[in-house]
Tab-separated table of C-alpha atoms and ligand atoms in Angstrom:
chain	number	residue	atom	x	y	z
A	1	MET	CA	-59.706	66.769	77.715
A	2	LYS	CA	-63.106	65.296	76.917
A	3	LYS	CA	-62.197	65.070	73.236
A	4	LYS	CA	-58.984	63.168	74.015
A	5	GLU	CA	-60.824	60.549	76.079
A	6	LYS	CA	-63.236	59.999	73.236
A	7	ILE	CA	-60.440	59.365	70.717
A	8	THR	CA	-58.676	56.915	73.038
A	9	LYS	CA	-61.841	54.928	73.576
A	10	LYS	CA	-62.477	54.745	69.859
A	11	ALA	CA	-58.907	53.649	69.035
A	12	VAL	CA	-58.882	50.732	71.455
A	13	PRO	CA	-61.526	48.081	70.720
A	14	SER	CA	-63.377	46.932	73.809
A	15	GLY	CA	-61.888	43.900	75.476
A	16	VAL	CA	-58.344	44.776	74.343
A	17	LYS	CA	-55.974	45.415	77.239
A	18	VAL	CA	-53.755	48.502	76.830
A	19	VAL	CA	-50.164	47.576	77.674
A	20	ARG	CA	-48.082	50.496	78.939
A	21	THR	CA	-44.466	50.568	77.746
A	22	PRO	CA	-42.131	51.027	80.719
A	23	GLN	CA	-40.456	54.442	80.484
A	24	LEU	CA	-36.803	55.388	80.690
A	25	LEU	CA	-36.118	56.536	84.249
A	26	ARG	CA	-35.461	60.248	84.828
A	27	GLY	CA	-31.800	61.105	84.606
A	28	MET	CA	-30.992	57.893	82.703
A	29	LYS	CA	-29.936	57.912	79.085
A	30	ASP	CA	-29.849	55.434	76.216
A	31	LEU	CA	-26.665	55.499	74.178
A	32	LEU	CA	-28.045	55.082	70.677
A	33	PRO	CA	-26.309	53.978	67.474
A	34	ARG	CA	-26.170	57.643	66.405
A	35	ASP	CA	-23.969	58.345	69.457
A	36	GLU	CA	-21.699	55.433	68.679
A	37	PHE	CA	-18.937	57.212	66.782
A	38	VAL	CA	-18.394	59.646	69.654
A	39	TRP	CA	-18.312	56.910	72.308
A	40	ARG	CA	-16.041	54.706	70.258
A	41	GLN	CA	-13.692	57.654	69.836
A	42	MET	CA	-13.672	58.428	73.582
A	43	ARG	CA	-13.073	54.807	74.539
A	44	ALA	CA	-10.265	54.449	71.996
A	45	VAL	CA	-8.492	57.643	73.094
A	46	ALA	CA	-8.919	56.710	76.792
A	47	GLN	CA	-7.373	53.297	76.247
A	48	HIS	CA	-4.591	54.641	74.063
A	49	ILE	CA	-3.600	57.404	76.469
A	50	ALA	CA	-3.852	55.228	79.600
A	51	VAL	CA	-1.597	52.593	78.067
A	52	ALA	CA	0.836	55.223	76.750
A	53	TYR	CA	1.326	56.579	80.301
A	54	GLY	CA	1.728	53.113	81.826
A	55	PHE	CA	-1.697	52.570	83.432
A	56	MET	CA	-3.096	49.045	83.736
A	57	GLU	CA	-6.794	48.381	83.294
A	58	ILE	CA	-8.946	47.364	86.250
A	59	GLU	CA	-12.661	46.703	86.536
A	60	THR	CA	-14.336	46.729	89.939
A	61	PRO	CA	-17.984	45.809	90.631
A	62	ILE	CA	-20.789	48.324	90.212
A	63	VAL	CA	-22.299	47.218	93.545
A	64	GLU	CA	-20.198	47.495	96.717
A	65	GLU	CA	-20.796	47.702	100.468
A	66	ALA	CA	-22.355	51.104	101.102
A	67	SER	CA	-19.867	51.769	103.918
A	68	LEU	CA	-17.003	51.809	101.368
A	69	PHE	CA	-18.357	55.005	99.836
A	70	ILE	CA	-19.670	56.523	103.064
A	71	ARG	CA	-16.236	56.235	104.672
A	72	SER	CA	-14.342	57.407	101.564
A	73	ILE	CA	-16.418	60.210	100.130
A	74	GLY	CA	-17.622	61.411	103.534
A	75	ARG	CA	-20.920	61.585	105.399
A	76	GLY	CA	-21.402	65.316	105.011
A	77	THR	CA	-21.029	65.346	101.219
A	78	ASP	CA	-23.883	65.746	98.727
A	79	VAL	CA	-22.811	62.555	96.958
A	80	VAL	CA	-23.324	60.413	100.078
A	81	GLU	CA	-26.162	62.350	101.672
A	82	LYS	CA	-28.381	63.091	98.719
A	83	GLU	CA	-27.205	61.210	95.674
A	84	MET	CA	-26.115	57.684	96.503
A	85	TYR	CA	-28.286	54.748	95.450
A	86	VAL	CA	-28.315	52.681	98.648
A	87	PHE	CA	-30.433	49.615	99.259
A	88	GLU	CA	-30.595	46.501	101.331
A	89	ASP	CA	-29.547	43.374	99.468
A	90	ARG	CA	-31.601	40.180	99.824
A	91	ASP	CA	-29.291	38.997	102.611
A	92	GLY	CA	-29.697	42.266	104.514
A	93	THR	CA	-26.298	43.773	103.522
A	94	LYS	CA	-26.434	47.521	102.971
A	95	VAL	CA	-25.090	47.987	99.446
A	96	ALA	CA	-24.682	50.923	97.067
A	97	LEU	CA	-24.321	51.482	93.328
A	98	ARG	CA	-20.893	53.048	92.930
A	99	PRO	CA	-21.096	56.841	92.641
A	100	GLU	CA	-17.434	57.028	91.553
A	101	ALA	CA	-14.519	54.700	90.803
A	102	THR	CA	-11.791	55.712	93.284
A	103	ALA	CA	-13.135	54.010	96.425
A	104	GLY	CA	-13.624	50.665	94.647
A	105	ILE	CA	-10.115	50.792	93.168
A	106	VAL	CA	-8.638	51.554	96.599
A	107	ARG	CA	-10.569	48.610	98.079
A	108	ALA	CA	-9.273	46.363	95.286
A	109	TYR	CA	-5.681	47.575	95.832
A	110	ILE	CA	-5.929	46.725	99.544
A	111	SER	CA	-7.743	43.414	99.167
A	112	HIS	CA	-5.424	42.111	96.421
A	113	GLY	CA	-2.224	43.121	98.268
A	114	MET	CA	-1.097	45.417	95.468
A	115	GLN	CA	1.308	47.128	97.875
A	116	ASN	CA	3.610	44.188	97.035
A	117	MET	CA	3.774	45.241	93.386
A	118	PRO	CA	6.294	47.859	92.145
A	119	GLN	CA	4.950	51.268	93.179
A	120	PRO	CA	3.249	53.369	92.042
A	121	VAL	CA	0.548	51.023	90.818
A	122	LYS	CA	-1.123	52.921	88.001
A	123	LEU	CA	-4.676	51.789	87.280
A	124	TRP	CA	-7.357	52.974	84.910
A	125	THR	CA	-10.987	52.113	84.351
A	126	LEU	CA	-13.955	53.242	82.318
A	127	GLY	CA	-17.512	52.497	83.340
A	128	ALA	CA	-20.932	53.493	84.614
A	129	MET	CA	-21.387	55.411	87.885
A	130	PHE	CA	-24.646	56.299	89.620
A	131	ARG	CA	-25.711	59.453	91.444
A	132	HIS	CA	-29.274	60.480	92.162
A	133	ASP	CA	-28.412	63.982	90.988
A	134	ARG	CA	-30.964	66.614	89.967
A	135	PRO	CA	-31.311	65.852	86.241
A	136	GLN	CA	-30.279	68.749	84.004
A	137	ALA	CA	-27.729	69.346	81.248
A	138	GLY	CA	-24.551	67.456	82.090
A	139	ARG	CA	-26.079	65.762	85.139
A	140	TYR	CA	-27.363	62.241	84.820
A	141	ARG	CA	-28.206	59.531	87.297
A	142	GLN	CA	-26.219	56.973	85.364
A	143	PHE	CA	-23.101	58.380	83.738
A	144	HIS	CA	-19.661	57.142	82.696
A	145	GLN	CA	-16.239	58.067	83.963
A	146	PHE	CA	-12.762	57.567	82.537
A	147	ASP	CA	-10.725	57.240	85.742
A	148	CYS	CA	-6.964	57.009	86.366
A	149	GLU	CA	-5.285	56.437	89.739
A	150	ALA	CA	-1.554	56.363	90.607
A	151	ILE	CA	-1.200	54.588	93.950
A	152	GLY	CA	1.804	54.191	96.246
A	153	GLU	CA	3.948	57.258	95.638
A	154	ARG	CA	3.958	60.746	97.089
A	155	ASP	CA	5.822	62.927	94.654
A	156	PRO	CA	4.688	66.178	92.995
A	157	ILE	CA	5.633	64.692	89.609
A	158	VAL	CA	2.874	62.083	90.053
A	159	ASP	CA	0.253	64.811	90.591
A	160	ALA	CA	1.569	66.750	87.591
A	161	GLU	CA	1.574	63.661	85.382
A	162	LEU	CA	-2.061	62.889	86.201
A	163	MET	CA	-3.018	66.414	85.207
A	164	VAL	CA	-1.065	65.951	81.965
A	165	VAL	CA	-2.929	62.688	81.238
A	166	ALA	CA	-6.359	64.254	81.901
A	167	TYR	CA	-5.475	67.355	79.897
A	168	ASN	CA	-4.100	65.385	76.955
A	169	PHE	CA	-7.091	63.036	76.901
A	170	LEU	CA	-9.366	66.011	76.290
A	171	ARG	CA	-6.936	67.743	73.921
A	172	ASP	CA	-6.512	64.567	71.863
A	173	LEU	CA	-10.281	64.532	71.433
A	174	GLY	CA	-10.080	68.078	70.093
A	175	ILE	CA	-11.436	69.942	73.133
A	176	ASP	CA	-9.780	73.184	74.275
A	177	VAL	CA	-9.274	72.778	77.991
A	178	ARG	CA	-8.772	75.001	81.011
A	179	LEU	CA	-7.055	73.439	84.012
A	180	ASP	CA	-7.841	74.879	87.462
A	181	VAL	CA	-5.607	73.901	90.382
A	182	ASN	CA	-5.440	74.462	94.116
A	183	SER	CA	-4.026	72.838	97.227
A	184	MET	CA	-6.014	71.770	100.282
A	185	GLY	CA	-2.825	71.140	102.292
A	186	SER	CA	-2.556	68.523	105.017
A	187	THR	CA	-5.396	67.589	107.376
A	188	GLU	CA	-3.907	69.950	109.961
A	189	ASP	CA	-3.659	72.835	107.481
A	190	ARG	CA	-7.233	72.216	106.448
A	191	ALA	CA	-8.530	72.043	110.039
A	192	ARG	CA	-6.913	75.401	110.863
A	193	TYR	CA	-8.280	76.910	107.673
A	194	VAL	CA	-11.819	75.591	108.202
A	195	GLU	CA	-11.834	77.204	111.663
A	196	GLU	CA	-10.837	80.537	110.152
A	197	LEU	CA	-13.319	80.181	107.292
A	198	LEU	CA	-16.147	79.317	109.650
A	199	ALA	CA	-15.443	82.309	111.859
A	200	TYR	CA	-15.570	84.550	108.774
A	201	LEU	CA	-18.718	82.916	107.309
A	202	ARG	CA	-20.577	83.243	110.607
A	203	THR	CA	-20.162	87.012	110.420
A	204	LYS	CA	-21.727	86.902	106.916
A	205	ARG	CA	-24.449	84.369	107.667
A	206	SER	CA	-27.340	86.655	106.775
A	207	TYR	CA	-25.962	87.195	103.244
A	208	LEU	CA	-25.753	83.482	102.457
A	209	CYS	CA	-28.334	81.361	100.598
A	210	GLU	CA	-30.371	78.841	102.604
A	211	ASP	CA	-28.249	75.883	101.418
A	212	CYS	CA	-25.038	77.596	102.529
A	213	LYS	CA	-26.516	78.404	105.937
A	214	LYS	CA	-26.994	74.668	106.377
A	215	ARG	CA	-23.473	73.996	105.070
A	216	LEU	CA	-22.020	76.115	107.890
A	217	GLY	CA	-22.949	73.389	110.334
A	218	ARG	CA	-21.988	70.386	108.209
A	219	ASN	CA	-19.342	71.207	105.634
A	220	PRO	CA	-18.357	74.902	105.507
A	221	LEU	CA	-15.825	74.265	102.710
A	222	ARG	CA	-18.710	73.554	100.329
A	223	VAL	CA	-19.822	77.200	100.672
A	224	LEU	CA	-16.805	78.099	98.503
A	225	ASP	CA	-18.301	76.013	95.713
A	226	CYS	CA	-21.775	77.603	95.850
A	227	LYS	CA	-23.026	78.863	92.475
A	228	GLN	CA	-25.752	81.173	93.847
A	229	GLU	CA	-25.229	84.810	92.921
A	230	GLN	CA	-26.069	86.033	96.399
A	231	CYS	CA	-23.135	84.081	97.891
A	232	ALA	CA	-20.551	85.310	95.355
A	233	PRO	CA	-19.449	88.501	97.212
A	234	VAL	CA	-19.052	86.558	100.484
A	235	ILE	CA	-16.931	83.906	98.746
A	236	GLU	CA	-14.802	86.532	97.035
A	237	GLU	CA	-13.811	88.106	100.353
A	238	ALA	CA	-13.320	84.777	102.178
A	239	PRO	CA	-9.905	83.797	103.567
A	240	GLN	CA	-7.985	81.653	101.056
A	241	ILE	CA	-6.747	78.182	101.906
A	242	ILE	CA	-3.406	78.807	100.196
A	243	ASP	CA	-2.525	81.311	102.986
A	244	TRP	CA	-3.054	78.610	105.606
A	245	LEU	CA	-0.758	75.985	104.142
A	246	SER	CA	2.281	74.848	106.112
A	247	ASP	CA	5.670	75.376	104.437
A	248	ALA	CA	5.855	71.690	103.579
A	249	SER	CA	2.450	71.734	101.850
A	250	LYS	CA	3.280	74.986	100.067
A	251	ASN	CA	6.597	73.603	98.782
A	252	TYR	CA	4.900	70.439	97.586
A	253	PHE	CA	2.316	72.460	95.677
A	254	MET	CA	4.938	74.775	94.156
A	255	LYS	CA	6.790	71.742	92.805
A	256	VAL	CA	3.589	70.463	91.173
A	257	LEU	CA	3.166	73.825	89.453
A	258	GLU	CA	6.809	73.872	88.354
A	259	TYR	CA	6.357	70.513	86.641
A	260	LEU	CA	3.246	71.786	84.890
A	261	ASP	CA	5.247	74.790	83.681
A	262	GLU	CA	7.964	72.427	82.528
A	263	VAL	CA	5.592	70.477	80.252
A	264	GLY	CA	3.907	73.674	79.109
A	265	ILE	CA	0.407	72.914	80.378
A	266	PRO	CA	-1.403	76.170	81.153
A	267	TYR	CA	-3.299	76.310	84.455
A	268	MET	CA	-5.197	78.735	86.606
A	269	LEU	CA	-4.844	78.925	90.379
A	270	ARG	CA	-8.355	78.924	91.819
A	271	ALA	CA	-8.412	79.598	95.552
A	272	THR	CA	-12.033	78.482	95.920
A	273	LEU	CA	-11.467	75.060	94.341
A	274	VAL	CA	-12.205	72.541	97.120
A	275	ARG	CA	-13.948	69.605	95.326
A	276	GLY	CA	-17.071	67.824	96.489
A	277	LEU	CA	-15.547	64.696	98.046
A	278	ASP	CA	-13.932	64.568	101.490
A	279	TYR	CA	-10.883	62.412	100.801
A	280	TYR	CA	-8.587	65.011	99.252
A	281	THR	CA	-5.364	66.362	100.733
A	282	ASP	CA	-2.857	68.638	98.970
A	283	THR	CA	-3.309	68.972	95.194
A	284	VAL	CA	-6.811	69.287	93.747
A	285	PHE	CA	-7.720	70.108	90.160
A	286	GLU	CA	-10.600	70.413	87.727
A	287	LEU	CA	-10.822	70.596	83.945
A	288	TYR	CA	-13.242	72.793	82.046
A	289	ALA	CA	-13.907	73.236	78.344
A	290	GLU	CA	-12.980	76.700	77.098
A	291	GLU	CA	-16.275	76.838	75.237
A	292	ALA	CA	-19.666	75.636	76.471
A	293	PRO	CA	-21.260	72.967	74.243
A	294	GLN	CA	-24.337	73.801	72.209
A	295	ALA	CA	-27.541	72.420	73.718
A	296	HIS	CA	-28.811	69.301	71.976
A	297	SER	CA	-32.371	68.228	71.484
A	298	GLY	CA	-33.633	66.123	74.351
A	299	GLU	CA	-31.288	67.730	76.883
A	300	GLU	CA	-32.687	69.864	79.658
A	301	SER	CA	-30.781	73.062	80.158
A	302	GLY	CA	-28.798	73.746	83.336
A	303	GLN	CA	-30.741	75.619	85.958
A	304	ASP	CA	-27.995	77.621	87.556
A	305	GLY	CA	-26.213	78.397	84.283
A	306	ALA	CA	-22.895	77.579	85.946
A	307	GLN	CA	-20.328	75.786	83.855
A	308	THR	CA	-19.852	72.188	84.897
A	309	ALA	CA	-16.441	70.542	85.077
A	310	LEU	CA	-15.523	67.893	82.509
A	311	GLY	CA	-13.375	66.225	85.121
A	312	GLY	CA	-11.541	66.577	88.372
A	313	GLY	CA	-9.260	64.871	90.814
A	314	GLY	CA	-6.478	65.260	93.291
A	315	ARG	CA	-4.302	63.634	95.928
A	316	TYR	CA	-5.809	61.462	98.655
A	317	ASP	CA	-3.019	60.251	100.942
A	318	LEU	CA	-5.200	59.361	103.943
A	319	LEU	CA	-7.921	57.294	102.335
A	320	PHE	CA	-6.183	53.923	102.615
A	321	GLU	CA	-5.954	54.138	106.411
A	322	GLN	CA	-9.600	55.196	106.609
A	323	LEU	CA	-10.433	51.970	104.792
A	324	GLY	CA	-8.231	49.793	107.001
A	325	GLY	CA	-5.200	49.614	104.682
A	326	HIS	CA	-1.548	50.568	105.222
A	327	PRO	CA	-0.759	54.263	104.864
A	328	THR	CA	-0.492	54.651	101.083
A	329	PRO	CA	-0.227	57.934	99.174
A	330	ALA	CA	-2.241	58.235	95.953
A	331	CYS	CA	-3.524	60.659	93.369
A	332	GLY	CA	-6.062	60.376	90.564
A	333	PHE	CA	-8.755	61.925	88.405
A	334	ALA	CA	-12.006	61.103	86.675
A	335	ILE	CA	-13.557	62.607	83.568
A	336	GLY	CA	-17.300	62.511	82.923
A	337	LEU	CA	-17.831	61.068	79.451
A	338	GLU	CA	-21.414	62.311	78.904
A	339	ARG	CA	-20.117	65.856	79.303
A	340	VAL	CA	-17.227	65.170	76.946
A	341	ALA	CA	-19.619	63.563	74.421
A	342	SER	CA	-21.726	66.698	74.468
A	343	HIS	CA	-18.680	68.756	73.442
A	344	LEU	CA	-17.636	66.281	70.796
A	345	ARG	CA	-21.092	66.409	69.212
A	346	SER	CA	-20.804	70.202	69.034
A	347	ILE	CA	-17.406	69.925	67.372
A	348	ALA	CA	-18.676	67.265	64.947
A	349	ALA	CA	-21.709	69.391	64.068
A	350	GLU	CA	-19.408	72.291	63.175
A	351	ASN	CA	-16.985	70.138	61.260
A	352	THR	CA	-18.359	66.961	59.779
A	353	ALA	CA	-14.891	66.095	58.506
A	354	SER	CA	-13.841	65.418	62.102
A	355	ARG	CA	-15.877	62.221	62.118
A	356	PRO	CA	-13.665	59.174	62.386
A	357	LEU	CA	-12.646	57.668	59.087
A	358	ASP	CA	-13.328	54.128	60.172
A	359	ARG	CA	-17.041	54.355	59.351
A	360	PRO	CA	-17.899	51.761	56.693
A	361	ARG	CA	-17.683	53.439	53.293
A	362	VAL	CA	-18.616	50.431	51.240
A	363	PHE	CA	-21.954	48.662	50.835
A	364	VAL	CA	-22.126	45.146	49.399
A	365	ALA	CA	-25.368	44.581	47.472
A	366	GLN	CA	-26.608	41.381	45.870
A	367	LEU	CA	-29.325	40.241	43.478
A	368	GLY	CA	-30.460	36.609	43.344
A	369	GLU	CA	-29.838	33.549	45.486
A	370	GLN	CA	-26.419	32.642	44.051
A	371	ALA	CA	-25.232	36.218	44.317
A	372	ARG	CA	-26.364	36.308	47.935
A	373	ARG	CA	-24.232	33.243	48.687
A	374	ARG	CA	-21.229	34.775	46.899
A	375	ALA	CA	-21.757	38.056	48.832
A	376	LEU	CA	-21.593	36.104	52.100
A	377	HIS	CA	-18.074	34.934	51.152
A	378	ILE	CA	-16.954	38.393	50.050
A	379	ILE	CA	-18.142	39.987	53.304
A	380	GLU	CA	-16.506	37.254	55.367
A	381	ASP	CA	-13.171	37.546	53.484
A	382	LEU	CA	-13.171	41.307	54.078
A	383	ARG	CA	-14.058	40.886	57.774
A	384	ARG	CA	-11.141	38.465	58.211
A	385	ALA	CA	-8.889	41.116	56.713
A	386	GLY	CA	-10.206	43.552	59.353
A	387	ILE	CA	-12.434	45.493	56.936
A	388	VAL	CA	-16.011	46.308	57.921
A	389	VAL	CA	-18.586	46.834	55.174
A	390	ARG	CA	-22.314	47.519	55.264
A	391	HIS	CA	-24.796	45.069	53.764
A	392	HIS	CA	-28.378	43.897	54.037
A	393	LEU	CA	-28.541	40.380	52.694
A	394	GLY	CA	-32.172	39.999	53.743
A	395	LYS	CA	-33.345	42.588	51.216
A	396	PRO	CA	-33.943	41.038	47.759
A	397	SER	CA	-34.558	44.347	45.928
A	398	LEU	CA	-31.440	46.034	44.561
A	399	LYS	CA	-33.180	49.426	44.626
A	400	ALA	CA	-33.956	49.044	48.332
A	401	GLN	CA	-30.361	48.034	49.051
A	402	LEU	CA	-28.963	51.048	47.199
A	403	GLU	CA	-31.330	53.318	49.106
A	404	LEU	CA	-29.923	51.874	52.316
A	405	ALA	CA	-26.373	52.394	51.057
A	406	ASN	CA	-27.267	56.061	50.606
A	407	LYS	CA	-28.838	56.318	54.051
A	408	TYR	CA	-25.721	54.853	55.682
A	409	GLY	CA	-23.617	57.443	53.867
A	410	THR	CA	-21.440	54.821	52.179
A	411	THR	CA	-19.556	56.215	49.189
A	412	HIS	CA	-19.437	53.047	47.089
A	413	ALA	CA	-21.655	50.016	46.483
A	414	PHE	CA	-20.178	46.691	45.334
A	415	ILE	CA	-22.976	44.975	43.427
A	416	ILE	CA	-23.094	41.311	42.516
A	417	GLY	CA	-25.819	39.643	40.405
A	418	GLN	CA	-26.298	36.399	38.515
A	419	LYS	CA	-24.075	37.461	35.609
A	420	GLU	CA	-21.239	38.618	37.900
A	421	VAL	CA	-21.339	35.323	39.804
A	422	GLN	CA	-20.764	33.493	36.534
A	423	ASP	CA	-18.077	35.931	35.264
A	424	GLY	CA	-16.239	36.130	38.582
A	425	THR	CA	-16.673	39.917	38.545
A	426	ILE	CA	-18.371	42.599	40.670
A	427	ILE	CA	-19.729	46.056	39.829
A	428	VAL	CA	-18.321	49.024	41.753
A	429	ARG	CA	-20.741	51.964	41.836
A	430	ASP	CA	-19.764	55.456	42.944
A	431	MET	CA	-22.841	56.434	44.970
A	432	GLU	CA	-22.517	60.138	44.260
A	433	SER	CA	-21.869	60.202	40.514
A	434	GLY	CA	-23.610	56.913	39.720
A	435	ILE	CA	-20.596	55.904	37.568
A	436	GLN	CA	-20.042	52.147	37.538
A	437	GLU	CA	-17.138	49.904	36.569
A	438	THR	CA	-16.744	46.156	36.598
A	439	ILE	CA	-13.761	44.582	38.344
A	440	ASP	CA	-12.488	41.077	38.995
A	441	GLN	CA	-13.828	39.616	42.271
A	442	LYS	CA	-10.235	38.858	43.262
A	443	LYS	CA	-9.546	42.581	43.375
A	444	VAL	CA	-12.357	43.407	45.828
A	445	ARG	CA	-10.131	43.687	48.878
A	446	VAL	CA	-7.548	45.964	47.215
A	447	GLU	CA	-10.323	48.139	45.791
A	448	VAL	CA	-12.126	48.457	49.154
A	449	GLU	CA	-8.857	49.357	50.885
A	450	LYS	CA	-8.245	52.068	48.282
A	451	ILE	CA	-11.712	53.520	48.951
A	452	MET	CA	-11.232	53.395	52.730
A	453	LYS	CA	-7.995	55.361	52.462
A	454	GLY	CA	-10.087	57.935	50.627
B	501	HAM	P1	-16.098	64.067	90.652
B	501	HAM	O1	-15.676	65.482	90.473
B	501	HAM	O2	-17.167	63.789	91.633
B	501	HAM	O3	-14.788	63.262	91.028
B	501	HAM	O4	-16.531	63.462	89.261
B	501	HAM	C1	-15.680	63.529	88.137
B	501	HAM	C2	-16.471	63.879	86.900
B	501	HAM	O5	-17.561	62.972	86.734
B	501	HAM	C3	-17.141	65.238	86.935
B	501	HAM	O6	-16.236	66.288	86.618
B	501	HAM	C4	-18.210	65.078	85.872
B	501	HAM	O7	-17.674	65.256	84.578
B	501	HAM	C5	-18.616	63.626	86.047
B	501	HAM	N1	-19.872	63.582	86.793
B	501	HAM	C6	-20.052	63.642	88.123
B	501	HAM	N2	-21.361	63.578	88.438
B	501	HAM	C7	-22.026	63.485	87.256
B	501	HAM	C8	-23.398	63.375	86.889
B	501	HAM	N3	-24.364	63.328	87.780
B	501	HAM	N4	-23.701	63.312	85.580
B	501	HAM	C9	-22.743	63.342	84.624
B	501	HAM	N5	-21.421	63.428	84.916
B	501	HAM	C10	-21.080	63.507	86.204
B	501	HAM	C11	-14.746	61.918	91.262
B	501	HAM	O8	-15.632	61.145	90.990
B	501	HAM	C12	-13.438	61.432	91.830
B	501	HAM	N6	-13.535	59.996	92.061
B	501	HAM	C13	-12.284	61.778	90.916
B	501	HAM	C14	-10.982	61.270	91.434
B	501	HAM	C15	-10.316	60.162	91.015
B	501	HAM	N7	-10.273	61.798	92.414
B	501	HAM	C16	-9.188	61.075	92.637
B	501	HAM	N8	-9.223	60.073	91.809
């Protein structure tokens, strides 16, 4: 300790003020250029799949009235009680950073009179959410969701289609998925079930963990979701919600499952699946990766070892009335993109060939002032044709530019110098073999396209 102080004093001349660099907040994450290919891939697949299934894009504000989330997600939930970023705005309004996308989309649907549009109104969004969660692998305080909502229709085919969209999004990204489903029935079914569950859990109180003992008073359903080993035997023996569904709820759920069978999407019935937000009725579902991702440097490992869901959702037919809208049935899901990214990095590490092919493969290098000017035109012509190439026009040394071309992993360098400017030619260098050929500058575009096709 003493030694360290001595070194610090020596390193900083007297009279010089040490300026501390502000640190990244706990649970927050920078998305760095090295993560870019994965995020670009996720965004592209999200947009493609949402459009293919007829969803329209919507963007709601990150900051909303806190009451929007308190009334939607529920007072007794962890998200509202422990995790929501709530603060008083300068005008005294109690506001919150959105912890999820559904409530904001429902507010937007009501406030923009979307009930007058052809139903269902299918909306999708992708953006940052905030939860003051306990930071560990897969849990961040700022994270991103890909969210889809189908609003205005109560039909089992809508629920099934949303599961298909969520499932296919992950499959299209190359992730093997497991779909878990359950039904929470109507409010009445759930109330009868909660009574039964509570009576059972009270008889087992002494076997439950401290958190679950507290849950008995506030939200007994959450006990079913507890990951503590000591609670597992109690949960296993607990009454199952499926046995408490009315015939109507049961029939609805059966139809959802039939449609899933029809499209050949495998699923698992999970009786303990209840979800962490209060607004659900009937169908609920969660998606898990078949294989856990490998841990990456800089990620803390999960403390309870339990597998975390990549996404989840369900039907929420009563939420609109709770928020002062007309009764409107709806169903949706959200997928956590940090968790998906973690899987994609594992896949990419195993198989480098799975990297997208749209990474620039060509580097344009120049030597001399005239060549630099000519290179500017070449790069601009290619960009107009929709072709992205790497370059570093600020570097005068050809050696330094070729080193960069190697670092970027480009396969070919197009080199232009004084002589080539005069001849109207350009040198094409294969970065691996070092073999070079000279081509006409007019052929640059065709040549680059050939290289990109690989
Ligand atoms: P959720 O299950 O709370 O549902 O969140 C969906 C997904 O967001 C999770 O499965 C997870 O991948 C990701 N996620 C949640 N919290 C975190 C966190 N702290 N760090 C990283 N990722 C996280 C909802 O949000 C509902 N709005 C889904 C929905 C849409 N239901 C109907 N429509």
